[in-house]
Amino acid sequence: MTTLTPNHRERQFLQYLRSGGWVKASLLPPNQRLIDNLLGKAWLEKQSDADGTEYRMTEAGREAKKRPVRING
């Protein structure tokens, strides 16, 4: 199994969710492709109700965010 390291945009998005609680989608950057990618990696979880959609970072997302930044040189 390959260990995935988040890229800059993924890290930046995950930073909005650092509190660990649910965050309304309207307060997050509007980048559905990135959100779908993070959901696919199981770094985010989503819940929807009458008040709208919310996201929070999973434990796997927190672990990924702790990994060192890969620098291409």
PDB file of N, CA and C in Angstrom:
ATOM      1  N   MET A   1       0.843  -1.194   0.000  1.00  0.00           N
ATOM      2  CA  MET A   1       0.000   0.000   0.000  1.00  0.00           C
ATOM      3  C   MET A   1       0.879   1.244   0.000  1.00  0.00           C
ATOM      4  N   THR A   2       0.548   2.184  -0.834  1.00  0.00           N
ATOM      5  CA  THR A   2       1.308   3.417  -0.953  1.00  0.00           C
ATOM      6  C   THR A   2       0.841   4.422   0.092  1.00  0.00           C
ATOM      7  N   THR A   3       1.790   5.086   0.729  1.00  0.00           N
ATOM      8  CA  THR A   3       1.465   6.145   1.677  1.00  0.00           C
ATOM      9  C   THR A   3       1.328   7.439   0.893  1.00  0.00           C
ATOM     10  N   LEU A   4       0.166   8.035   0.965  1.00  0.00           N
ATOM     11  CA  LEU A   4      -0.090   9.267   0.231  1.00  0.00           C
ATOM     12  C   LEU A   4       0.292  10.475   1.065  1.00  0.00           C
ATOM     13  N   THR A   5       0.895  11.440   0.412  1.00  0.00           N
ATOM     14  CA  THR A   5       1.240  12.704   1.046  1.00  0.00           C
ATOM     15  C   THR A   5       0.440  13.797   0.355  1.00  0.00           C
ATOM     16  N   PRO A   6      -0.247  14.630   1.109  1.00  0.00           N
ATOM     17  CA  PRO A   6      -1.045  15.681   0.476  1.00  0.00           C
ATOM     18  C   PRO A   6      -0.183  16.726  -0.217  1.00  0.00           C
ATOM     19  N   ASN A   7      -0.687  17.207  -1.358  1.00  0.00           N
ATOM     20  CA  ASN A   7       0.013  18.293  -2.042  1.00  0.00           C
ATOM     21  C   ASN A   7      -0.361  19.615  -1.368  1.00  0.00           C
ATOM     22  N   HIS A   8       0.184  20.693  -1.888  1.00  0.00           N
ATOM     23  CA  HIS A   8      -0.024  22.007  -1.260  1.00  0.00           C
ATOM     24  C   HIS A   8      -1.505  22.369  -1.169  1.00  0.00           C
ATOM     25  N   ARG A   9      -2.246  22.201  -2.247  1.00  0.00           N
ATOM     26  CA  ARG A   9      -3.670  22.577  -2.243  1.00  0.00           C
ATOM     27  C   ARG A   9      -4.468  21.727  -1.274  1.00  0.00           C
ATOM     28  N   GLU A  10      -4.141  20.436  -1.203  1.00  0.00           N
ATOM     29  CA  GLU A  10      -4.835  19.561  -0.253  1.00  0.00           C
ATOM     30  C   GLU A  10      -4.539  19.975   1.182  1.00  0.00           C
ATOM     31  N   ARG A  11      -3.269  20.268   1.475  1.00  0.00           N
ATOM     32  CA  ARG A  11      -2.895  20.719   2.818  1.00  0.00           C
ATOM     33  C   ARG A  11      -3.605  22.023   3.182  1.00  0.00           C
ATOM     34  N   GLN A  12      -3.650  22.926   2.215  1.00  0.00           N
ATOM     35  CA  GLN A  12      -4.286  24.218   2.455  1.00  0.00           C
ATOM     36  C   GLN A  12      -5.781  24.031   2.753  1.00  0.00           C
ATOM     37  N   PHE A  13      -6.451  23.161   2.007  1.00  0.00           N
ATOM     38  CA  PHE A  13      -7.863  22.909   2.241  1.00  0.00           C
ATOM     39  C   PHE A  13      -8.074  22.241   3.598  1.00  0.00           C
ATOM     40  N   LEU A  14      -7.238  21.255   3.924  1.00  0.00           N
ATOM     41  CA  LEU A  14      -7.358  20.559   5.202  1.00  0.00           C
ATOM     42  C   LEU A  14      -7.150  21.507   6.378  1.00  0.00           C
ATOM     43  N   GLN A  15      -6.389  22.574   6.158  1.00  0.00           N
ATOM     44  CA  GLN A  15      -6.148  23.557   7.209  1.00  0.00           C
ATOM     45  C   GLN A  15      -7.456  24.213   7.671  1.00  0.00           C
ATOM     46  N   TYR A  16      -8.409  24.376   6.758  1.00  0.00           N
ATOM     47  CA  TYR A  16      -9.709  24.945   7.123  1.00  0.00           C
ATOM     48  C   TYR A  16     -10.456  24.036   8.093  1.00  0.00           C
ATOM     49  N   LEU A  17     -10.100  22.757   8.109  1.00  0.00           N
ATOM     50  CA  LEU A  17     -10.809  21.770   8.927  1.00  0.00           C
ATOM     51  C   LEU A  17     -10.016  21.348  10.151  1.00  0.00           C
ATOM     52  N   ARG A  18      -9.003  22.099  10.505  1.00  0.00           N
ATOM     53  CA  ARG A  18      -8.086  21.699  11.572  1.00  0.00           C
ATOM     54  C   ARG A  18      -8.740  21.594  12.945  1.00  0.00           C
ATOM     55  N   SER A  19      -9.876  22.247  13.160  1.00  0.00           N
ATOM     56  CA  SER A  19     -10.526  22.198  14.475  1.00  0.00           C
ATOM     57  C   SER A  19     -11.060  20.811  14.802  1.00  0.00           C
ATOM     58  N   GLY A  20     -11.310  20.011  13.774  1.00  0.00           N
ATOM     59  CA  GLY A  20     -11.805  18.659  13.988  1.00  0.00           C
ATOM     60  C   GLY A  20     -13.314  18.555  13.970  1.00  0.00           C
ATOM     61  N   GLY A  21     -13.998  19.686  14.036  1.00  0.00           N
ATOM     62  CA  GLY A  21     -15.456  19.672  14.012  1.00  0.00           C
ATOM     63  C   GLY A  21     -15.992  19.797  12.596  1.00  0.00           C
ATOM     64  N   TRP A  22     -17.289  19.742  12.489  1.00  0.00           N
ATOM     65  CA  TRP A  22     -17.949  19.902  11.197  1.00  0.00           C
ATOM     66  C   TRP A  22     -17.905  21.365  10.769  1.00  0.00           C
ATOM     67  N   VAL A  23     -17.601  21.590   9.489  1.00  0.00           N
ATOM     68  CA  VAL A  23     -17.516  22.942   8.928  1.00  0.00           C
ATOM     69  C   VAL A  23     -18.479  23.019   7.746  1.00  0.00           C
ATOM     70  N   LYS A  24     -19.295  24.062   7.720  1.00  0.00           N
ATOM     71  CA  LYS A  24     -20.254  24.237   6.625  1.00  0.00           C
ATOM     72  C   LYS A  24     -19.513  24.427   5.296  1.00  0.00           C
ATOM     73  N   ALA A  25     -20.046  23.804   4.269  1.00  0.00           N
ATOM     74  CA  ALA A  25     -19.442  23.888   2.942  1.00  0.00           C
ATOM     75  C   ALA A  25     -19.350  25.336   2.457  1.00  0.00           C
ATOM     76  N   SER A  26     -20.310  26.167   2.858  1.00  0.00           N
ATOM     77  CA  SER A  26     -20.319  27.568   2.425  1.00  0.00           C
ATOM     78  C   SER A  26     -19.129  28.353   2.986  1.00  0.00           C
ATOM     79  N   LEU A  27     -18.469  27.840   4.019  1.00  0.00           N
ATOM     80  CA  LEU A  27     -17.309  28.518   4.606  1.00  0.00           C
ATOM     81  C   LEU A  27     -15.987  28.024   4.026  1.00  0.00           C
ATOM     82  N   LEU A  28     -16.065  27.049   3.130  1.00  0.00           N
ATOM     83  CA  LEU A  28     -14.863  26.459   2.535  1.00  0.00           C
ATOM     84  C   LEU A  28     -14.669  26.957   1.112  1.00  0.00           C
ATOM     85  N   PRO A  29     -13.439  26.897   0.609  1.00  0.00           N
ATOM     86  CA  PRO A  29     -13.209  27.291  -0.788  1.00  0.00           C
ATOM     87  C   PRO A  29     -14.056  26.414  -1.724  1.00  0.00           C
ATOM     88  N   PRO A  30     -14.648  27.018  -2.743  1.00  0.00           N
ATOM     89  CA  PRO A  30     -15.532  26.279  -3.646  1.00  0.00           C
ATOM     90  C   PRO A  30     -14.752  25.492  -4.705  1.00  0.00           C
ATOM     91  N   ASN A  31     -14.207  24.369  -4.319  1.00  0.00           N
ATOM     92  CA  ASN A  31     -13.424  23.556  -5.245  1.00  0.00           C
ATOM     93  C   ASN A  31     -13.913  22.105  -5.144  1.00  0.00           C
ATOM     94  N   GLN A  32     -14.991  21.793  -5.863  1.00  0.00           N
ATOM     95  CA  GLN A  32     -15.622  20.476  -5.749  1.00  0.00           C
ATOM     96  C   GLN A  32     -14.692  19.349  -6.179  1.00  0.00           C
ATOM     97  N   ARG A  33     -13.864  19.599  -7.173  1.00  0.00           N
ATOM     98  CA  ARG A  33     -12.923  18.564  -7.630  1.00  0.00           C
ATOM     99  C   ARG A  33     -11.952  18.180  -6.509  1.00  0.00           C
ATOM    100  N   LEU A  34     -11.433  19.155  -5.801  1.00  0.00           N
ATOM    101  CA  LEU A  34     -10.524  18.898  -4.689  1.00  0.00           C
ATOM    102  C   LEU A  34     -11.253  18.175  -3.555  1.00  0.00           C
ATOM    103  N   ILE A  35     -12.464  18.607  -3.250  1.00  0.00           N
ATOM    104  CA  ILE A  35     -13.253  17.960  -2.202  1.00  0.00           C
ATOM    105  C   ILE A  35     -13.505  16.496  -2.562  1.00  0.00           C
ATOM    106  N   ASP A  36     -13.889  16.236  -3.805  1.00  0.00           N
ATOM    107  CA  ASP A  36     -14.120  14.861  -4.248  1.00  0.00           C
ATOM    108  C   ASP A  36     -12.857  14.020  -4.127  1.00  0.00           C
ATOM    109  N   ASN A  37     -11.715  14.618  -4.441  1.00  0.00           N
ATOM    110  CA  ASN A  37     -10.431  13.931  -4.335  1.00  0.00           C
ATOM    111  C   ASN A  37     -10.133  13.574  -2.872  1.00  0.00           C
ATOM    112  N   LEU A  38     -10.352  14.516  -1.966  1.00  0.00           N
ATOM    113  CA  LEU A  38     -10.103  14.268  -0.540  1.00  0.00           C
ATOM    114  C   LEU A  38     -11.086  13.253   0.036  1.00  0.00           C
ATOM    115  N   LEU A  39     -12.333  13.278  -0.426  1.00  0.00           N
ATOM    116  CA  LEU A  39     -13.307  12.265  -0.007  1.00  0.00           C
ATOM    117  C   LEU A  39     -12.875  10.885  -0.499  1.00  0.00           C
ATOM    118  N   GLY A  40     -12.369  10.823  -1.724  1.00  0.00           N
ATOM    119  CA  GLY A  40     -11.900   9.558  -2.299  1.00  0.00           C
ATOM    120  C   GLY A  40     -10.718   8.977  -1.550  1.00  0.00           C
ATOM    121  N   LYS A  41      -9.885   9.833  -0.985  1.00  0.00           N
ATOM    122  CA  LYS A  41      -8.732   9.385  -0.201  1.00  0.00           C
ATOM    123  C   LYS A  41      -9.120   9.104   1.250  1.00  0.00           C
ATOM    124  N   ALA A  42     -10.384   9.347   1.589  1.00  0.00           N
ATOM    125  CA  ALA A  42     -10.912   9.166   2.947  1.00  0.00           C
ATOM    126  C   ALA A  42     -10.261  10.116   3.945  1.00  0.00           C
ATOM    127  N   TRP A  43      -9.841  11.281   3.482  1.00  0.00           N
ATOM    128  CA  TRP A  43      -9.279  12.307   4.355  1.00  0.00           C
ATOM    129  C   TRP A  43     -10.364  13.251   4.848  1.00  0.00           C
ATOM    130  N   LEU A  44     -11.526  13.216   4.217  1.00  0.00           N
ATOM    131  CA  LEU A  44     -12.674  14.026   4.604  1.00  0.00           C
ATOM    132  C   LEU A  44     -13.870  13.119   4.774  1.00  0.00           C
ATOM    133  N   GLU A  45     -14.817  13.568   5.592  1.00  0.00           N
ATOM    134  CA  GLU A  45     -16.127  12.948   5.592  1.00  0.00           C
ATOM    135  C   GLU A  45     -17.157  14.049   5.448  1.00  0.00           C
ATOM    136  N   LYS A  46     -18.311  13.660   4.935  1.00  0.00           N
ATOM    137  CA  LYS A  46     -19.350  14.612   4.549  1.00  0.00           C
ATOM    138  C   LYS A  46     -20.662  14.224   5.216  1.00  0.00           C
ATOM    139  N   GLN A  47     -21.408  15.231   5.620  1.00  0.00           N
ATOM    140  CA  GLN A  47     -22.782  14.998   6.081  1.00  0.00           C
ATOM    141  C   GLN A  47     -23.662  16.093   5.509  1.00  0.00           C
ATOM    142  N   SER A  48     -24.864  15.711   5.135  1.00  0.00           N
ATOM    143  CA  SER A  48     -25.829  16.659   4.578  1.00  0.00           C
ATOM    144  C   SER A  48     -27.144  16.545   5.328  1.00  0.00           C
ATOM    145  N   ASP A  49     -27.768  17.693   5.535  1.00  0.00           N
ATOM    146  CA  ASP A  49     -29.088  17.717   6.142  1.00  0.00           C
ATOM    147  C   ASP A  49     -29.838  18.926   5.595  1.00  0.00           C
ATOM    148  N   ALA A  50     -30.939  19.268   6.206  1.00  0.00           N
ATOM    149  CA  ALA A  50     -31.755  20.387   5.725  1.00  0.00           C
ATOM    150  C   ALA A  50     -31.011  21.718   5.779  1.00  0.00           C
ATOM    151  N   ASP A  51     -30.020  21.834   6.666  1.00  0.00           N
ATOM    152  CA  ASP A  51     -29.255  23.072   6.803  1.00  0.00           C
ATOM    153  C   ASP A  51     -28.106  23.171   5.807  1.00  0.00           C
ATOM    154  N   GLY A  52     -27.830  22.121   5.063  1.00  0.00           N
ATOM    155  CA  GLY A  52     -26.762  22.151   4.074  1.00  0.00           C
ATOM    156  C   GLY A  52     -25.759  21.024   4.272  1.00  0.00           C
ATOM    157  N   THR A  53     -24.644  21.161   3.619  1.00  0.00           N
ATOM    158  CA  THR A  53     -23.588  20.154   3.654  1.00  0.00           C
ATOM    159  C   THR A  53     -22.458  20.625   4.555  1.00  0.00           C
ATOM    160  N   GLU A  54     -21.880  19.687   5.281  1.00  0.00           N
ATOM    161  CA  GLU A  54     -20.747  19.974   6.159  1.00  0.00           C
ATOM    162  C   GLU A  54     -19.670  18.917   5.938  1.00  0.00           C
ATOM    163  N   TYR A  55     -18.436  19.312   6.216  1.00  0.00           N
ATOM    164  CA  TYR A  55     -17.293  18.414   6.077  1.00  0.00           C
ATOM    165  C   TYR A  55     -16.451  18.459   7.338  1.00  0.00           C
ATOM    166  N   ARG A  56     -15.740  17.366   7.594  1.00  0.00           N
ATOM    167  CA  ARG A  56     -14.727  17.368   8.641  1.00  0.00           C
ATOM    168  C   ARG A  56     -13.596  16.437   8.229  1.00  0.00           C
ATOM    169  N   MET A  57     -12.435  16.703   8.783  1.00  0.00           N
ATOM    170  CA  MET A  57     -11.253  15.917   8.488  1.00  0.00           C
ATOM    171  C   MET A  57     -11.319  14.610   9.284  1.00  0.00           C
ATOM    172  N   THR A  58     -10.962  13.507   8.632  1.00  0.00           N
ATOM    173  CA  THR A  58     -10.924  12.213   9.310  1.00  0.00           C
ATOM    174  C   THR A  58      -9.569  12.035   9.988  1.00  0.00           C
ATOM    175  N   GLU A  59      -9.450  10.983  10.760  1.00  0.00           N
ATOM    176  CA  GLU A  59      -8.163  10.669  11.391  1.00  0.00           C
ATOM    177  C   GLU A  59      -7.102  10.409  10.319  1.00  0.00           C
ATOM    178  N   ALA A  60      -7.490   9.762   9.227  1.00  0.00           N
ATOM    179  CA  ALA A  60      -6.550   9.524   8.123  1.00  0.00           C
ATOM    180  C   ALA A  60      -6.082  10.854   7.526  1.00  0.00           C
ATOM    181  N   GLY A  61      -6.968  11.831   7.457  1.00  0.00           N
ATOM    182  CA  GLY A  61      -6.605  13.160   6.965  1.00  0.00           C
ATOM    183  C   GLY A  61      -5.626  13.857   7.889  1.00  0.00           C
ATOM    184  N   ARG A  62      -5.852  13.720   9.189  1.00  0.00           N
ATOM    185  CA  ARG A  62      -4.919  14.324  10.165  1.00  0.00           C
ATOM    186  C   ARG A  62      -3.536  13.686  10.056  1.00  0.00           C
ATOM    187  N   GLU A  63      -3.508  12.382   9.894  1.00  0.00           N
ATOM    188  CA  GLU A  63      -2.218  11.685   9.758  1.00  0.00           C
ATOM    189  C   GLU A  63      -1.515  12.106   8.469  1.00  0.00           C
ATOM    190  N   ALA A  64      -2.269  12.220   7.377  1.00  0.00           N
ATOM    191  CA  ALA A  64      -1.680  12.634   6.114  1.00  0.00           C
ATOM    192  C   ALA A  64      -1.109  14.039   6.216  1.00  0.00           C
ATOM    193  N   LYS A  65      -1.833  14.924   6.896  1.00  0.00           N
ATOM    194  CA  LYS A  65      -1.391  16.315   7.033  1.00  0.00           C
ATOM    195  C   LYS A  65      -0.098  16.432   7.844  1.00  0.00           C
ATOM    196  N   LYS A  66       0.168  15.457   8.714  1.00  0.00           N
ATOM    197  CA  LYS A  66       1.384  15.472   9.532  1.00  0.00           C
ATOM    198  C   LYS A  66       2.620  15.025   8.760  1.00  0.00           C
ATOM    199  N   ARG A  67       2.401  14.371   7.611  1.00  0.00           N
ATOM    200  CA  ARG A  67       3.547  13.871   6.839  1.00  0.00           C
ATOM    201  C   ARG A  67       4.371  15.033   6.303  1.00  0.00           C
ATOM    202  N   PRO A  68       5.679  14.821   6.195  1.00  0.00           N
ATOM    203  CA  PRO A  68       6.550  15.895   5.692  1.00  0.00           C
ATOM    204  C   PRO A  68       6.182  16.313   4.265  1.00  0.00           C
ATOM    205  N   VAL A  69       6.406  17.566   3.978  1.00  0.00           N
ATOM    206  CA  VAL A  69       6.151  18.109   2.642  1.00  0.00           C
ATOM    207  C   VAL A  69       7.203  17.561   1.694  1.00  0.00           C
ATOM    208  N   ARG A  70       6.735  17.068   0.557  1.00  0.00           N
ATOM    209  CA  ARG A  70       7.650  16.565  -0.464  1.00  0.00           C
ATOM    210  C   ARG A  70       8.106  17.733  -1.333  1.00  0.00           C
ATOM    211  N   ILE A  71       9.410  17.897  -1.451  1.00  0.00           N
ATOM    212  CA  ILE A  71       9.970  18.992  -2.247  1.00  0.00           C
ATOM    213  C   ILE A  71      10.672  18.388  -3.452  1.00  0.00           C
ATOM    214  N   ASN A  72      10.221  18.804  -4.623  1.00  0.00           N
ATOM    215  CA  ASN A  72      10.856  18.349  -5.862  1.00  0.00           C
ATOM    216  C   ASN A  72      11.966  19.333  -6.216  1.00  0.00           C
ATOM    217  N   GLY A  73      13.122  18.798  -6.410  1.00  0.00           N
ATOM    218  CA  GLY A  73      14.217  19.711  -6.679  1.00  0.00           C
ATOM    219  C   GLY A  73      15.031  19.351  -7.780  1.00  0.00           C
TER     220      GLY A  73
END
